[in-house]
Protein backbone atom coordinates (compact mmCIF):
# COMPACT_ATOMS: atom_id res chain seq x y z
CA UNK A 1 0.00 0.00 0.00
CA UNK A 2 2.94 2.31 0.38
CA UNK A 3 4.12 1.65 -3.14
CA UNK A 4 1.63 3.85 -4.94
CA UNK A 5 3.42 6.30 -7.17
CA UNK A 6 1.79 9.65 -7.54
CA UNK A 7 3.36 12.66 -9.16
CA UNK A 8 4.88 14.88 -6.52
CA UNK A 9 2.86 17.89 -5.47
CA UNK A 10 4.50 21.27 -5.06
CA UNK A 11 6.39 21.11 -1.78
CA UNK A 12 4.83 24.24 -0.34
CA UNK A 13 3.16 22.24 2.40
CA UNK A 14 6.42 22.18 4.35
CA UNK A 15 5.97 25.41 6.23
CA UNK A 16 2.21 25.26 6.49
CA UNK A 17 1.50 21.99 8.25
CA UNK A 18 -2.21 22.53 8.75
CA UNK A 19 -3.06 22.74 5.13
CA UNK A 20 -6.58 23.91 5.71
CA UNK A 21 -5.56 26.58 8.20
CA UNK A 22 -6.84 24.81 11.27
CA UNK A 23 -5.68 26.26 14.57
CA UNK A 24 -7.04 23.59 16.87
CA UNK A 25 -3.56 22.22 17.56
CA UNK A 26 -2.73 21.24 21.14
CA UNK A 27 0.98 21.49 20.45
CA UNK A 28 2.74 23.67 17.90
CA UNK A 29 6.36 24.30 17.15
CA UNK A 30 7.33 27.53 15.45
CA UNK A 31 10.75 28.15 13.88
CA UNK A 32 12.18 25.48 16.15
CA UNK A 33 15.95 25.19 15.89
CA UNK A 34 18.02 22.93 18.08
CA UNK A 35 21.69 22.35 18.79
CA UNK A 36 23.76 19.98 20.90
CA UNK A 37 26.90 22.04 21.40
CA UNK A 38 27.96 22.93 17.86
CA UNK A 39 25.96 20.12 16.26
CA UNK A 40 22.90 21.47 14.45
CA UNK A 41 20.13 18.95 15.10
CA UNK A 42 16.81 20.50 14.09
CA UNK A 43 16.33 23.22 11.51
CA UNK A 44 13.30 25.48 11.45
CA UNK A 45 10.63 22.95 12.35
CA UNK A 46 7.02 24.14 12.20
CA UNK A 47 4.69 21.35 13.17
CA UNK A 48 1.17 21.20 14.57
CA UNK A 49 -0.12 18.33 16.67
CA UNK A 50 -3.86 17.90 16.93
CA UNK A 51 -5.54 16.80 20.15
CA UNK A 52 -6.77 13.23 20.62
CA UNK A 53 -4.94 11.93 17.65
CA UNK A 54 -1.91 9.76 17.24
CA UNK A 55 0.86 11.59 15.44
CA UNK A 56 3.69 9.40 14.19
CA UNK A 57 7.15 10.79 13.55
CA UNK A 58 9.13 8.86 10.97
CA UNK A 59 12.41 9.40 9.19
CA UNK A 60 15.89 7.98 8.73
CA UNK A 61 18.34 7.56 11.61
CA UNK A 62 19.94 10.78 12.81
CA UNK A 63 17.21 13.07 11.53
CA UNK A 64 16.44 14.35 15.02
CA UNK A 65 13.14 12.52 15.61
CA UNK A 66 13.85 11.75 19.24
CA UNK A 67 15.28 15.20 19.87
CA UNK A 68 12.16 16.71 18.37
CA UNK A 69 9.98 14.56 20.61
CA UNK A 70 11.93 15.59 23.69
CA UNK A 71 11.38 19.26 22.87
CA UNK A 72 7.74 18.79 23.89
CA UNK A 73 8.46 18.03 27.53
CA UNK A 74 11.75 19.90 27.93
CA UNK A 75 13.72 16.70 28.43
CA UNK A 76 16.48 17.95 26.18
CA UNK A 77 17.58 20.59 28.61
CA UNK A 78 18.86 17.88 30.96
CA UNK A 79 21.77 17.68 28.54
CA UNK A 80 24.11 20.56 29.43
CA UNK A 81 25.07 21.65 25.90
CA UNK A 82 21.55 21.62 24.47
CA UNK A 83 20.29 24.88 22.98
CA UNK A 84 16.87 25.67 21.56
CA UNK A 85 15.52 28.59 19.56
CA UNK A 86 11.97 29.23 18.46
CA UNK A 87 8.91 28.22 20.38
CA UNK A 88 6.91 25.18 21.41
CA UNK A 89 3.34 26.16 22.16
CA UNK A 90 1.25 23.92 24.38
CA UNK A 91 -2.35 25.03 24.86
CA UNK A 92 -1.52 28.54 23.63
CA UNK A 93 1.45 28.93 25.96
CA UNK A 94 5.13 28.79 25.03
CA UNK A 95 6.56 26.09 27.28
CA UNK A 96 10.02 27.59 26.86
CA UNK A 97 8.86 30.87 28.36
CA UNK A 98 10.92 31.87 31.39
CA UNK A 99 7.88 31.78 33.64
CA UNK A 100 7.11 28.16 32.81
CA UNK A 101 8.37 25.46 35.16
CA UNK A 102 9.61 22.39 33.25
CA UNK A 103 8.35 20.22 36.12
CA UNK A 104 4.79 21.35 35.41
CA UNK A 105 5.25 20.79 31.67
CA UNK A 106 6.40 17.23 32.28
CA UNK A 107 3.40 16.53 34.48
CA UNK A 108 1.12 17.40 31.57
CA UNK A 109 3.24 15.92 28.82
CA UNK A 110 4.19 12.38 29.81
CA UNK A 111 6.81 10.22 28.19
CA UNK A 112 7.52 6.56 27.49
CA UNK A 113 11.07 5.66 26.54
CA UNK A 114 12.64 3.37 23.99
CA UNK A 115 13.93 0.92 26.56
CA UNK A 116 11.47 0.07 29.35
CA UNK A 117 12.81 1.78 32.47
CA UNK A 118 10.68 0.78 35.45
CA UNK A 119 12.07 1.93 38.78
CA UNK A 120 13.63 -0.79 40.94
CA UNK A 121 10.53 -0.72 43.12
CA UNK A 122 7.32 -2.71 43.33
CA UNK A 123 4.74 -2.51 40.55
CA UNK A 124 2.50 -0.53 42.89
CA UNK A 125 5.24 1.93 43.80
CA UNK A 126 6.16 2.39 40.14
CA UNK A 127 2.65 3.57 39.32
CA UNK A 128 2.27 5.57 42.54
CA UNK A 129 5.57 7.39 41.94
CA UNK A 130 4.18 10.08 39.66
CA UNK A 131 1.12 10.94 41.79
CA UNK A 132 3.36 10.98 44.88
CA UNK A 133 5.95 13.39 43.51
CA UNK A 134 3.13 15.63 42.32
CA UNK A 135 1.62 15.72 45.79
CA UNK A 136 -1.47 13.61 45.12
CA UNK A 137 -3.32 13.07 48.40
CA UNK A 138 -6.32 11.03 47.27
CA UNK A 139 -6.92 7.31 47.02
CA UNK A 140 -3.62 5.89 45.75
CA UNK A 141 -4.96 2.32 45.42
CA UNK A 142 -7.61 3.55 43.04
CA UNK A 143 -5.23 5.56 40.89
CA UNK A 144 -2.86 2.58 40.66
CA UNK A 145 -5.68 0.25 39.64
CA UNK A 146 -7.14 2.68 37.11
CA UNK A 147 -3.76 3.37 35.54
CA UNK A 148 -2.84 -0.30 35.28
CA UNK A 149 -6.23 -0.99 33.70
CA UNK A 150 -5.78 1.81 31.20
CA UNK A 151 -2.40 0.32 30.31
CA UNK A 152 -4.01 -3.15 29.91
CA UNK A 153 -1.73 -4.61 32.55
CA UNK A 154 -4.07 -4.91 35.54
CA UNK A 155 -5.27 -8.46 34.91
CA UNK A 156 -1.72 -9.76 34.67
CA UNK A 157 -0.37 -8.12 37.82
CA UNK A 158 -3.32 -7.49 40.13
CA UNK A 159 -2.38 -10.40 42.40
CA UNK A 160 1.21 -9.37 42.99
CA UNK A 161 1.44 -5.62 42.99
CA UNK A 162 4.23 -5.96 45.57
CA UNK A 163 6.43 -7.72 43.03
CA UNK A 164 9.37 -5.76 41.62
CA UNK A 165 8.65 -3.99 38.35
CA UNK A 166 11.91 -5.44 37.05
CA UNK A 167 10.56 -8.98 37.43
CA UNK A 168 8.08 -8.41 34.58
CA UNK A 169 8.71 -9.32 30.95
CA UNK A 170 9.91 -6.62 28.57
CA UNK A 171 6.44 -5.99 27.12
CA UNK A 172 4.88 -5.90 30.57
CA UNK A 173 7.59 -3.52 31.76
CA UNK A 174 6.78 -1.18 28.89
CA UNK A 175 3.08 -1.29 29.73
CA UNK A 176 4.02 -0.62 33.35
CA UNK A 177 5.91 2.45 32.13
CA UNK A 178 2.81 3.52 30.21
CA UNK A 179 0.66 2.98 33.32
CA UNK A 180 3.18 5.00 35.31
CA UNK A 181 2.95 7.84 32.81
CA UNK A 182 -0.86 7.70 32.74
CA UNK A 183 -1.07 7.87 36.54
CA UNK A 184 -0.29 11.60 36.53
CA UNK A 185 -3.09 12.15 34.01
CA UNK A 186 -1.14 13.85 31.26
CA UNK A 187 -2.81 15.51 28.29
CA UNK A 188 -0.12 14.36 25.92
CA UNK A 189 1.91 11.15 25.87
CA UNK A 190 5.24 11.14 24.06
CA UNK A 191 6.51 7.72 22.98
CA UNK A 192 10.06 7.27 21.78
CA UNK A 193 10.15 4.03 19.77
CA UNK A 194 8.29 2.24 22.56
CA UNK A 195 8.27 -1.11 20.77
CA UNK A 196 11.81 -1.27 19.44
CA UNK A 197 12.97 -3.49 22.31
CA UNK A 198 9.91 -5.76 22.22
CA UNK A 199 8.94 -8.93 20.39
CA UNK A 200 6.07 -8.88 17.83
CA UNK A 201 3.40 -10.08 20.28
CA UNK A 202 4.31 -7.48 22.90
CA UNK A 203 4.45 -4.90 20.10
CA UNK A 204 0.91 -5.78 19.01
CA UNK A 205 -0.37 -5.31 22.54
CA UNK A 206 1.25 -1.89 22.82
CA UNK A 207 -0.16 -0.90 19.44
CA UNK A 208 -3.66 -1.96 20.50
CA UNK A 209 -3.16 0.05 23.66
CA UNK A 210 -2.13 3.14 21.72
CA UNK A 211 -5.28 2.92 19.62
CA UNK A 212 -7.40 2.72 22.79
CA UNK A 213 -5.60 5.56 24.51
CA UNK A 214 -6.19 7.83 21.52
CA UNK A 215 -9.75 8.28 22.79
CA UNK A 216 -8.44 9.94 25.92
CA UNK A 217 -5.23 11.78 25.12
CA UNK A 218 -2.89 13.04 22.47
CA UNK A 219 -0.07 10.71 21.50
CA UNK A 220 3.09 11.52 19.62
CA UNK A 221 5.12 8.46 18.73
CA UNK A 222 8.53 8.19 17.15
CA UNK A 223 8.88 4.99 15.20
CA UNK A 224 11.39 3.41 12.87
CA UNK A 225 8.72 1.14 11.56
CA UNK A 226 6.67 2.64 8.74
CA UNK A 227 4.11 -0.14 8.89
CA UNK A 228 3.62 0.66 12.55
CA UNK A 229 3.13 4.33 11.76
CA UNK A 230 0.58 3.39 9.10
CA UNK A 231 -1.23 1.03 11.47
CA UNK A 232 -1.63 3.22 14.51
CA UNK A 233 -1.39 6.88 13.58
CA UNK A 234 -3.87 9.45 12.33
CA UNK A 235 -1.19 11.86 11.19
CA UNK A 236 2.39 11.29 10.20
CA UNK A 237 5.31 13.70 10.17
CA UNK A 238 8.24 12.83 7.99
CA UNK A 239 11.68 14.15 8.94
CA UNK A 240 14.89 13.86 7.00
CA UNK A 241 18.43 15.19 7.14
CA UNK A 242 18.95 18.47 5.28
CA UNK A 243 22.07 19.73 3.54
CA UNK A 244 23.01 21.56 6.74
CA UNK A 245 23.24 18.22 8.54
CA UNK A 246 20.27 19.13 10.69
CA UNK A 247 16.93 17.35 10.74
CA UNK A 248 14.08 19.05 8.89
CA UNK A 249 10.38 18.38 8.75
CA UNK A 250 9.61 17.49 5.18
CA UNK A 251 5.88 17.14 5.51
CA UNK A 252 3.16 16.32 7.95
CA UNK A 253 -0.18 15.03 6.75
CA UNK A 254 -2.95 12.57 7.40
CA UNK A 255 -1.26 9.20 7.56
CA UNK A 256 -3.39 7.85 4.74
CA UNK A 257 -2.45 10.74 2.48
CA UNK A 258 1.21 10.79 3.43
CA UNK A 259 1.65 7.14 2.57
CA UNK A 260 -0.44 7.20 -0.60
CA UNK A 261 0.02 10.70 -2.03
CA UNK A 262 3.12 12.26 -0.52
CA UNK A 263 3.61 15.85 -1.60
CA UNK A 264 7.39 15.83 -1.42
CA UNK A 265 9.64 13.62 -3.55
CA UNK A 266 11.85 12.94 -0.49
CA UNK A 267 8.89 11.51 1.38
CA UNK A 268 8.02 9.37 -1.57
CA UNK A 269 11.58 8.12 -1.87
CA UNK A 270 11.63 7.21 1.82
CA UNK A 271 8.29 5.42 2.00
CA UNK A 272 8.90 3.48 -1.17
CA UNK A 273 12.18 2.28 0.28
CA UNK A 274 14.51 4.00 -2.15
CA UNK A 275 16.26 5.86 0.64
CA UNK A 276 16.86 5.50 4.37
CA UNK B 1 38.54 -20.69 -5.46
CA UNK B 2 38.81 -23.98 -3.63
CA UNK B 3 40.80 -25.50 -6.45
CA UNK B 4 43.32 -22.70 -6.06
CA UNK B 5 43.50 -23.20 -2.30
CA UNK B 6 44.16 -26.87 -2.79
CA UNK B 7 46.98 -25.99 -5.09
CA UNK B 8 48.97 -24.24 -2.35
CA UNK B 9 51.83 -26.55 -1.28
CA UNK B 10 51.35 -27.90 2.23
CA UNK B 11 54.66 -26.45 3.38
CA UNK B 12 53.48 -22.93 2.67
CA UNK B 13 50.34 -23.14 4.82
CA UNK B 14 50.69 -20.91 7.86
CA UNK B 15 50.64 -23.00 11.02
CA UNK B 16 50.55 -21.04 14.27
CA UNK B 17 52.57 -22.48 17.11
CA UNK B 18 50.02 -23.93 19.53
CA UNK B 19 52.42 -25.41 22.05
CA UNK B 20 54.23 -22.20 22.86
CA UNK B 21 51.05 -20.21 23.35
CA UNK B 22 49.51 -22.89 25.50
CA UNK B 23 52.65 -22.96 27.61
CA UNK B 24 52.69 -19.20 28.15
CA UNK B 25 49.01 -19.37 29.07
CA UNK B 26 49.78 -21.93 31.78
CA UNK B 27 52.73 -19.88 32.98
CA UNK B 28 50.57 -16.81 33.47
CA UNK B 29 47.90 -18.88 35.20
CA UNK B 30 50.56 -20.16 37.60
CA UNK B 31 51.89 -16.68 38.33
CA UNK B 32 48.39 -15.42 39.07
CA UNK B 33 47.73 -18.30 41.46
CA UNK B 34 51.03 -17.71 43.25
CA UNK B 35 50.27 -14.00 43.60
CA UNK B 36 46.90 -14.78 45.13
CA UNK B 37 48.37 -17.37 47.47
CA UNK B 38 51.04 -14.93 48.65
CA UNK B 39 48.39 -12.62 50.01
CA UNK B 40 46.36 -15.45 51.51
CA UNK B 41 49.36 -17.15 53.12
CA UNK B 42 50.55 -13.87 54.66
CA UNK B 43 47.08 -13.15 56.03
CA UNK B 44 46.80 -16.71 57.32
CA UNK B 45 50.21 -16.55 59.00
CA UNK B 46 49.36 -13.22 60.58
CA UNK B 47 46.04 -14.43 61.92
CA UNK B 48 47.55 -17.70 63.19
CA UNK B 49 50.38 -15.91 64.97
CA UNK B 50 48.08 -13.38 66.61
CA UNK B 51 45.41 -15.83 67.59
CA UNK B 52 47.84 -18.31 69.16
CA UNK B 53 49.36 -15.48 71.16
CA UNK B 54 46.34 -13.43 71.88
CA UNK B 55 43.16 -15.42 71.97
CA UNK B 56 43.72 -16.77 75.48
CA UNK B 57 44.05 -13.18 76.71
CA UNK B 58 40.62 -12.27 75.46
CA UNK B 59 38.08 -12.83 78.20
CA UNK B 60 35.62 -10.73 80.11
CA UNK B 61 38.35 -9.61 82.51
CA UNK B 62 40.37 -8.31 79.56
CA UNK B 63 37.42 -6.44 78.10
CA UNK B 64 36.15 -4.96 81.35
CA UNK B 65 39.35 -3.83 83.08
CA UNK B 66 41.27 -0.62 82.67
CA UNK B 67 44.91 -0.61 81.61
CA UNK B 68 47.36 -1.24 84.40
CA UNK B 69 51.07 -1.37 85.11
CA UNK B 70 50.53 -4.92 86.27
CA UNK B 71 49.98 -7.14 83.27
CA UNK B 72 47.64 -9.52 85.05
CA UNK B 73 45.26 -6.71 85.93
CA UNK B 74 45.39 -4.91 82.58
CA UNK B 75 42.44 -4.72 80.19
CA UNK B 76 41.35 -2.52 77.34
CA UNK B 77 37.95 -1.36 78.53
CA UNK B 78 38.69 2.35 78.12
CA UNK B 79 40.35 1.85 74.74
CA UNK B 80 37.46 -0.22 73.38
CA UNK B 81 34.90 2.31 74.62
CA UNK B 82 37.07 5.13 73.24
CA UNK B 83 37.18 3.46 69.83
CA UNK B 84 33.42 2.94 69.80
CA UNK B 85 32.67 6.54 70.87
CA UNK B 86 35.09 7.90 68.31
CA UNK B 87 33.63 5.66 65.62
CA UNK B 88 30.07 6.74 66.37
CA UNK B 89 30.87 10.45 66.15
CA UNK B 90 33.07 9.97 63.10
CA UNK B 91 30.12 8.30 61.37
CA UNK B 92 27.71 11.03 62.44
CA UNK B 93 30.02 13.72 61.07
CA UNK B 94 31.46 12.06 57.98
CA UNK B 95 28.43 10.25 56.56
CA UNK B 96 26.12 13.22 55.88
CA UNK B 97 29.00 15.42 54.72
CA UNK B 98 30.43 12.76 52.43
CA UNK B 99 27.14 11.69 50.89
CA UNK B 100 26.04 15.31 50.56
CA UNK B 101 29.24 16.22 48.73
CA UNK B 102 28.88 13.19 46.46
CA UNK B 103 25.28 14.09 45.62
CA UNK B 104 26.29 17.65 44.86
CA UNK B 105 29.18 16.61 42.63
CA UNK B 106 27.21 13.98 40.72
CA UNK B 107 23.73 15.44 40.51
CA UNK B 108 23.98 19.20 40.89
CA UNK B 109 27.42 20.54 40.02
CA UNK B 110 27.81 21.95 36.51
CA UNK B 111 30.48 20.24 34.46
CA UNK B 112 33.10 23.00 34.52
CA UNK B 113 36.74 23.44 35.49
CA UNK B 114 35.89 24.21 39.11
CA UNK B 115 33.99 20.96 39.54
CA UNK B 116 36.77 19.00 37.90
CA UNK B 117 39.31 20.79 40.10
CA UNK B 118 37.34 19.83 43.22
CA UNK B 119 37.00 16.23 42.06
CA UNK B 120 40.70 15.92 41.34
CA UNK B 121 41.60 17.28 44.74
CA UNK B 122 39.22 14.99 46.58
CA UNK B 123 41.00 12.10 44.91
CA UNK B 124 44.30 13.65 46.01
CA UNK B 125 43.07 14.06 49.58
CA UNK B 126 42.39 10.33 49.74
CA UNK B 127 46.12 9.83 49.28
CA UNK B 128 47.37 12.29 51.92
CA UNK B 129 49.26 10.50 54.75
CA UNK B 130 47.12 10.18 57.85
CA UNK B 131 49.70 11.89 60.08
CA UNK B 132 49.05 15.09 58.12
CA UNK B 133 45.39 14.90 59.10
CA UNK B 134 46.56 14.39 62.66
CA UNK B 135 48.53 17.63 62.54
CA UNK B 136 45.57 19.43 61.01
CA UNK B 137 43.30 18.08 63.74
CA UNK B 138 45.76 19.12 66.42
CA UNK B 139 46.00 22.65 65.07
CA UNK B 140 42.36 23.10 64.15
CA UNK B 141 40.25 21.18 66.66
CA UNK B 142 42.45 20.63 69.71
CA UNK B 143 44.14 24.03 69.81
CA UNK B 144 42.19 26.57 67.74
CA UNK B 145 38.70 25.36 68.69
CA UNK B 146 40.13 24.58 72.14
CA UNK B 147 38.34 21.26 72.29
CA UNK B 148 41.29 19.61 73.97
CA UNK B 149 42.27 15.99 73.54
CA UNK B 150 38.71 14.73 73.53
CA UNK B 151 36.64 12.19 71.59
CA UNK B 152 35.05 14.91 69.46
CA UNK B 153 38.42 16.26 68.32
CA UNK B 154 39.45 12.73 67.39
CA UNK B 155 36.18 12.11 65.56
CA UNK B 156 36.45 15.32 63.60
CA UNK B 157 40.01 14.50 62.61
CA UNK B 158 39.00 10.99 61.56
CA UNK B 159 36.00 12.39 59.70
CA UNK B 160 38.37 14.59 57.66
CA UNK B 161 40.54 11.57 57.00
CA UNK B 162 37.75 9.35 55.69
CA UNK B 163 35.63 12.01 53.97
CA UNK B 164 37.45 11.60 50.64
CA UNK B 165 36.94 7.83 50.83
CA UNK B 166 33.22 8.22 51.48
CA UNK B 167 32.86 10.85 48.77
CA UNK B 168 34.66 8.75 46.18
CA UNK B 169 32.71 5.56 47.05
CA UNK B 170 29.38 7.41 47.10
CA UNK B 171 30.09 9.10 43.78
CA UNK B 172 30.82 5.73 42.20
CA UNK B 173 27.57 4.34 43.61
CA UNK B 174 25.57 7.34 42.39
CA UNK B 175 27.17 7.23 38.97
CA UNK B 176 26.22 3.57 38.64
CA UNK B 177 22.52 4.50 38.72
CA UNK B 178 21.41 4.42 35.07
CA UNK B 179 20.35 7.73 33.51
CA UNK B 180 17.21 6.04 32.21
CA UNK B 181 15.89 6.05 35.79
CA UNK B 182 16.67 9.75 36.17
CA UNK B 183 14.85 10.49 32.91
CA UNK B 184 11.93 8.30 33.94
CA UNK B 185 11.63 10.24 37.15
CA UNK B 186 11.88 13.65 35.50
CA UNK B 187 9.33 12.63 32.88
CA UNK B 188 6.75 12.09 35.63
CA UNK B 189 7.14 15.65 36.85
CA UNK B 190 9.65 15.04 39.63
CA UNK B 191 11.84 17.91 40.74
CA UNK B 192 15.57 17.35 40.90
CA UNK B 193 15.51 16.71 44.64
CA UNK B 194 12.58 14.30 44.33
CA UNK B 195 14.46 12.50 41.58
CA UNK B 196 17.59 12.26 43.76
CA UNK B 197 15.73 11.36 46.93
CA UNK B 198 13.36 8.76 45.49
CA UNK B 199 15.25 7.28 42.59
CA UNK B 200 19.00 7.83 42.82
CA UNK B 201 19.55 7.42 46.56
CA UNK B 202 17.56 4.18 46.99
CA UNK B 203 19.42 2.65 44.06
CA UNK B 204 22.81 3.85 45.26
CA UNK B 205 22.22 3.14 48.96
CA UNK B 206 23.97 -0.24 48.94
CA UNK B 207 27.16 1.13 47.44
CA UNK B 208 27.10 4.24 49.63
CA UNK B 209 26.68 2.21 52.82
CA UNK B 210 29.36 -0.27 51.83
CA UNK B 211 31.82 2.52 51.08
CA UNK B 212 31.01 4.27 54.34
CA UNK B 213 31.46 1.16 56.45
CA UNK B 214 34.78 0.35 54.79
CA UNK B 215 35.90 3.93 55.41
CA UNK B 216 34.85 3.64 59.06
CA UNK B 217 36.75 0.36 59.31
CA UNK B 218 39.81 2.30 58.21
CA UNK B 219 39.11 4.87 60.92
CA UNK B 220 39.05 2.18 63.62
CA UNK B 221 42.48 1.01 62.62
CA UNK B 222 44.16 4.40 62.27
CA UNK B 223 46.69 5.27 64.93
CA UNK B 224 48.99 8.05 63.79
CA UNK B 225 46.52 10.96 63.63
CA UNK B 226 45.17 10.15 67.07
CA UNK B 227 48.62 9.97 68.59
CA UNK B 228 49.23 13.38 67.07
CA UNK B 229 46.16 14.94 68.63
CA UNK B 230 47.08 13.47 71.99
CA UNK B 231 45.02 10.35 72.47
CA UNK B 232 48.17 8.58 73.57
CA UNK B 233 47.35 8.67 77.25
CA UNK B 234 46.70 6.45 80.17
CA UNK B 235 42.93 6.45 80.56
CA UNK B 236 41.60 4.68 83.62
CA UNK B 237 37.98 5.74 83.38
CA UNK B 238 35.15 5.34 80.88
CA UNK B 239 34.84 8.00 78.20
CA UNK B 240 31.16 8.87 78.52
CA UNK B 241 30.63 11.40 75.79
CA UNK B 242 32.17 13.43 73.00
CA UNK B 243 33.97 15.81 75.35
CA UNK B 244 35.83 13.21 77.39
CA UNK B 245 39.51 12.42 77.12
CA UNK B 246 40.01 9.08 75.43
CA UNK B 247 42.31 6.56 73.92
CA UNK B 248 41.64 3.95 71.25
CA UNK B 249 42.42 0.29 70.61
CA UNK B 250 45.35 0.66 68.21
CA UNK B 251 47.03 3.12 70.54
CA UNK B 252 46.57 0.79 73.52
CA UNK B 253 48.06 -2.01 71.45
CA UNK B 254 50.97 0.22 70.45
CA UNK B 255 51.42 1.10 74.11
CA UNK B 256 51.65 -2.51 75.21
CA UNK B 257 53.95 -3.51 72.38
CA UNK B 258 56.37 -0.74 73.32
CA UNK B 259 56.72 -2.05 76.88
CA UNK B 260 59.65 -4.41 77.54
CA UNK B 261 57.79 -7.11 79.52
CA UNK B 262 56.72 -10.17 77.58
CA UNK B 263 53.33 -10.37 79.30
CA UNK B 264 52.33 -7.07 77.74
CA UNK B 265 53.17 -8.39 74.28
CA UNK B 266 50.58 -11.11 74.80
CA UNK B 267 48.11 -8.44 75.88
CA UNK B 268 48.89 -6.58 72.65
CA UNK B 269 48.08 -9.71 70.68
CA UNK B 270 44.81 -9.97 72.59
CA UNK B 271 44.09 -6.33 71.73
CA UNK B 272 44.73 -7.06 68.06
CA UNK B 273 42.25 -9.94 68.21
CA UNK B 274 39.60 -7.57 69.60
CA UNK B 275 40.42 -4.96 66.96
CA UNK B 276 40.23 -7.56 64.19
CA UNK B 277 36.88 -8.81 65.45
CA UNK B 278 35.51 -5.25 65.39
CA UNK B 279 36.91 -4.72 61.88
CA UNK B 280 35.66 -8.00 60.46
CA UNK B 281 32.24 -7.39 61.97
CA UNK B 282 32.09 -4.03 60.23
CA UNK B 283 33.21 -5.55 56.92
CA UNK B 284 30.71 -8.39 57.15
CA UNK B 285 28.01 -5.85 57.81
CA UNK B 286 29.07 -4.02 54.64
CA UNK B 287 28.95 -7.21 52.58
CA UNK B 288 25.56 -8.13 54.02
CA UNK B 289 24.10 -4.69 53.35
CA UNK B 290 25.32 -4.72 49.78
CA UNK B 291 23.83 -8.16 49.26
CA UNK B 292 20.48 -7.15 50.72
CA UNK B 293 20.26 -3.89 48.77
CA UNK B 294 21.09 -5.64 45.52
CA UNK B 295 18.52 -8.32 46.16
CA UNK B 296 15.87 -5.79 46.92
CA UNK B 297 16.49 -4.08 43.60
CA UNK B 298 16.09 -7.19 41.50
CSV table of C-alpha atoms in Angstrom, one decimal, chain A residues 70 73 75 78 103 106-107 109-111 113 117-121 126 129-130 132-134 164 166 180-181 184, chain B residues 111 179-192 194-200 202-203 296-298:
chain,number,residue,atom,x,y,z
A,70,UNK,CA,11.9,15.6,23.7
A,73,UNK,CA,8.5,18.0,27.5
A,75,UNK,CA,13.7,16.7,28.4
A,78,UNK,CA,18.9,17.9,31.0
A,103,UNK,CA,8.4,20.2,36.1
A,106,UNK,CA,6.4,17.2,32.3
A,107,UNK,CA,3.4,16.5,34.5
A,109,UNK,CA,3.2,15.9,28.8
A,110,UNK,CA,4.2,12.4,29.8
A,111,UNK,CA,6.8,10.2,28.2
A,113,UNK,CA,11.1,5.7,26.5
A,117,UNK,CA,12.8,1.8,32.5
A,118,UNK,CA,10.7,0.8,35.5
A,119,UNK,CA,12.1,1.9,38.8
A,120,UNK,CA,13.6,-0.8,40.9
A,121,UNK,CA,10.5,-0.7,43.1
A,126,UNK,CA,6.2,2.4,40.1
A,129,UNK,CA,5.6,7.4,41.9
A,130,UNK,CA,4.2,10.1,39.7
A,132,UNK,CA,3.4,11.0,44.9
A,133,UNK,CA,5.9,13.4,43.5
A,134,UNK,CA,3.1,15.6,42.3
A,164,UNK,CA,9.4,-5.8,41.6
A,166,UNK,CA,11.9,-5.4,37.0
A,180,UNK,CA,3.2,5.0,35.3
A,181,UNK,CA,2.9,7.8,32.8
A,184,UNK,CA,-0.3,11.6,36.5
B,111,UNK,CA,30.5,20.2,34.5
B,179,UNK,CA,20.4,7.7,33.5
B,180,UNK,CA,17.2,6.0,32.2
B,181,UNK,CA,15.9,6.0,35.8
B,182,UNK,CA,16.7,9.7,36.2
B,183,UNK,CA,14.8,10.5,32.9
B,184,UNK,CA,11.9,8.3,33.9
B,185,UNK,CA,11.6,10.2,37.2
B,186,UNK,CA,11.9,13.6,35.5
B,187,UNK,CA,9.3,12.6,32.9
B,188,UNK,CA,6.8,12.1,35.6
B,189,UNK,CA,7.1,15.6,36.8
B,190,UNK,CA,9.6,15.0,39.6
B,191,UNK,CA,11.8,17.9,40.7
B,192,UNK,CA,15.6,17.3,40.9
B,194,UNK,CA,12.6,14.3,44.3
B,195,UNK,CA,14.5,12.5,41.6
B,196,UNK,CA,17.6,12.3,43.8
B,197,UNK,CA,15.7,11.4,46.9
B,198,UNK,CA,13.4,8.8,45.5
B,199,UNK,CA,15.2,7.3,42.6
B,200,UNK,CA,19.0,7.8,42.8
B,202,UNK,CA,17.6,4.2,47.0
B,203,UNK,CA,19.4,2.6,44.1
B,296,UNK,CA,15.9,-5.8,46.9
B,297,UNK,CA,16.5,-4.1,43.6
B,298,UNK,CA,16.1,-7.2,41.5
